[in-house]
XYZ file of C-alpha atoms in Angstrom:
150
model
C -4.256 11.657 -6.523
C -4.587 8.379 -4.521
C -4.375 6.253 -7.273
C -0.269 6.330 -7.777
C -0.118 4.594 -4.701
C -2.437 1.682 -6.030
C 0.007 1.032 -8.573
C 3.135 1.052 -6.552
C 4.440 -1.770 -4.144
C 5.598 -1.645 -0.543
C 8.811 -3.546 0.312
C 7.974 -6.157 2.813
C 10.633 -4.974 5.476
C 11.462 -1.431 4.851
C 14.067 -0.811 7.760
C 16.078 -3.574 6.705
C 15.796 -2.252 2.745
C 17.070 1.063 3.970
C 19.790 -0.366 6.204
C 21.099 -2.009 3.107
C 20.668 0.892 0.956
C 22.499 3.365 3.560
C 25.337 0.513 3.627
C 25.857 0.013 -0.087
C 24.830 3.303 -1.638
C 26.976 5.843 0.328
C 26.036 9.080 -2.048
C 23.141 10.469 -3.720
C 22.257 9.537 -7.020
C 20.676 6.719 -9.458
C 21.829 3.080 -8.911
C 21.247 0.249 -11.376
C 21.147 -3.693 -10.131
C 22.894 -5.105 -11.702
C 25.165 -2.549 -12.735
C 26.805 -4.005 -15.868
C 24.759 -4.598 -18.618
C 26.263 -7.849 -19.237
C 24.874 -8.906 -15.894
C 21.459 -7.970 -16.659
C 19.719 -11.462 -17.470
C 16.368 -12.777 -17.376
C 15.772 -14.439 -13.718
C 18.505 -11.823 -12.491
C 16.931 -9.103 -9.855
C 16.630 -5.642 -11.542
C 16.530 -2.630 -9.731
C 16.340 1.064 -10.459
C 16.798 3.460 -7.401
C 17.008 6.951 -6.879
C 19.144 6.959 -3.309
C 19.064 9.963 -1.324
C 21.338 8.702 2.199
C 20.516 11.916 3.982
C 16.686 12.206 3.171
C 14.748 13.822 1.175
C 14.022 17.647 2.091
C 10.134 17.643 2.361
C 9.615 21.327 3.067
C 6.188 21.588 1.350
C 6.609 25.332 0.696
C 9.796 25.128 -1.312
C 8.650 22.110 -2.897
C 5.005 23.576 -4.051
C 7.232 26.797 -5.275
C 9.261 24.802 -7.743
C 6.511 22.768 -8.971
C 4.566 25.445 -9.639
C 7.569 27.328 -11.402
C 7.837 23.893 -13.199
C 4.263 24.119 -13.940
C 4.305 27.606 -15.239
C 6.995 27.258 -17.705
C 5.369 24.234 -19.265
C 1.951 26.103 -19.466
C 3.992 28.784 -21.012
C 5.478 26.235 -23.779
C 1.834 24.885 -24.567
C 0.487 28.124 -24.953
C 3.085 29.062 -27.394
C 2.440 26.159 -29.441
C -1.544 26.785 -28.961
C -1.082 30.366 -30.460
C -0.204 28.529 -33.665
C -3.860 27.179 -33.711
C -5.561 30.357 -34.754
C -7.664 27.885 -37.326
C -9.488 26.327 -34.696
C -12.217 26.799 -32.451
C -12.379 26.812 -28.781
C -13.207 22.839 -28.177
C -10.412 22.335 -31.061
C -7.706 24.195 -29.018
C -8.752 22.482 -25.821
C -8.299 19.125 -27.704
C -4.937 20.354 -28.968
C -3.629 20.688 -25.560
C -5.034 17.538 -24.299
C -2.927 16.060 -27.202
C -0.103 17.633 -26.298
C -0.549 16.321 -22.871
C -0.778 12.709 -24.050
C 2.438 13.272 -26.066
C 3.956 14.838 -22.804
C 3.070 11.987 -20.757
C 4.053 9.295 -23.504
C 7.452 10.754 -24.193
C 8.020 11.357 -20.697
C 6.924 7.851 -19.270
C 7.214 5.283 -22.255
C 11.000 5.002 -22.192
C 10.911 3.989 -18.403
C 8.191 1.383 -19.062
C 10.290 -0.062 -22.274
C 14.220 0.528 -20.718
C 13.752 -0.075 -17.151
C 10.528 -2.306 -16.768
C 8.010 0.221 -15.134
C 4.688 -1.708 -14.911
C 2.137 -1.059 -17.615
C -0.388 -0.129 -14.920
C 1.875 2.337 -13.381
C 2.746 3.916 -16.757
C -0.728 4.139 -17.810
C -1.842 6.080 -14.727
C 1.084 8.532 -15.126
C 0.091 9.224 -18.789
C -3.591 9.489 -17.788
C -2.682 11.677 -15.149
C -0.981 14.016 -17.531
C -3.816 13.697 -19.851
C -6.018 15.135 -17.320
C -4.030 17.747 -16.254
C -3.441 18.969 -19.620
C -7.056 18.629 -20.647
C -7.829 20.879 -17.430
C -5.094 23.510 -18.458
C -6.560 23.515 -22.044
C -9.975 24.746 -20.956
C -8.315 27.704 -19.452
C -5.472 27.964 -22.050
C -7.714 28.111 -25.000
C -9.623 30.860 -23.661
C -6.686 33.352 -24.065
C -6.005 32.324 -27.934
C -8.254 33.991 -30.601
C -9.391 31.547 -33.225
C -12.570 30.574 -35.034
C -15.589 31.331 -33.134
C -17.710 28.315 -32.064
């Protein structure tokens, strides 16, 4: 969704930042600035970066395949939880999956807000995005679980 870019910022000079990262982060991985916990103080620039010096493989087919597999496994796990809700009617099951979506989004992204200073707007957008996706999934998954009629 385009709203993800609305809560992200662009570097003023991407070429300069890229050159500095290539020179100072020679291998792929996560980098913290400052690295030492004792150097992390108010007023000192903090950054968390996933640096890929060789770039990101952007083959849409492969990335979509891995994403689809991850979503299928996620849906299976939530479906297994949903199977334990036979006392709920259809809309109760949809709400159950939506609540699972909020839990997934919150558990996944709140720590980044707390520990790494991700912006509140970014965190809320990602949690909302997760809620919407799982509510839509719930509309489908709830049809496959028997429960109270209604």
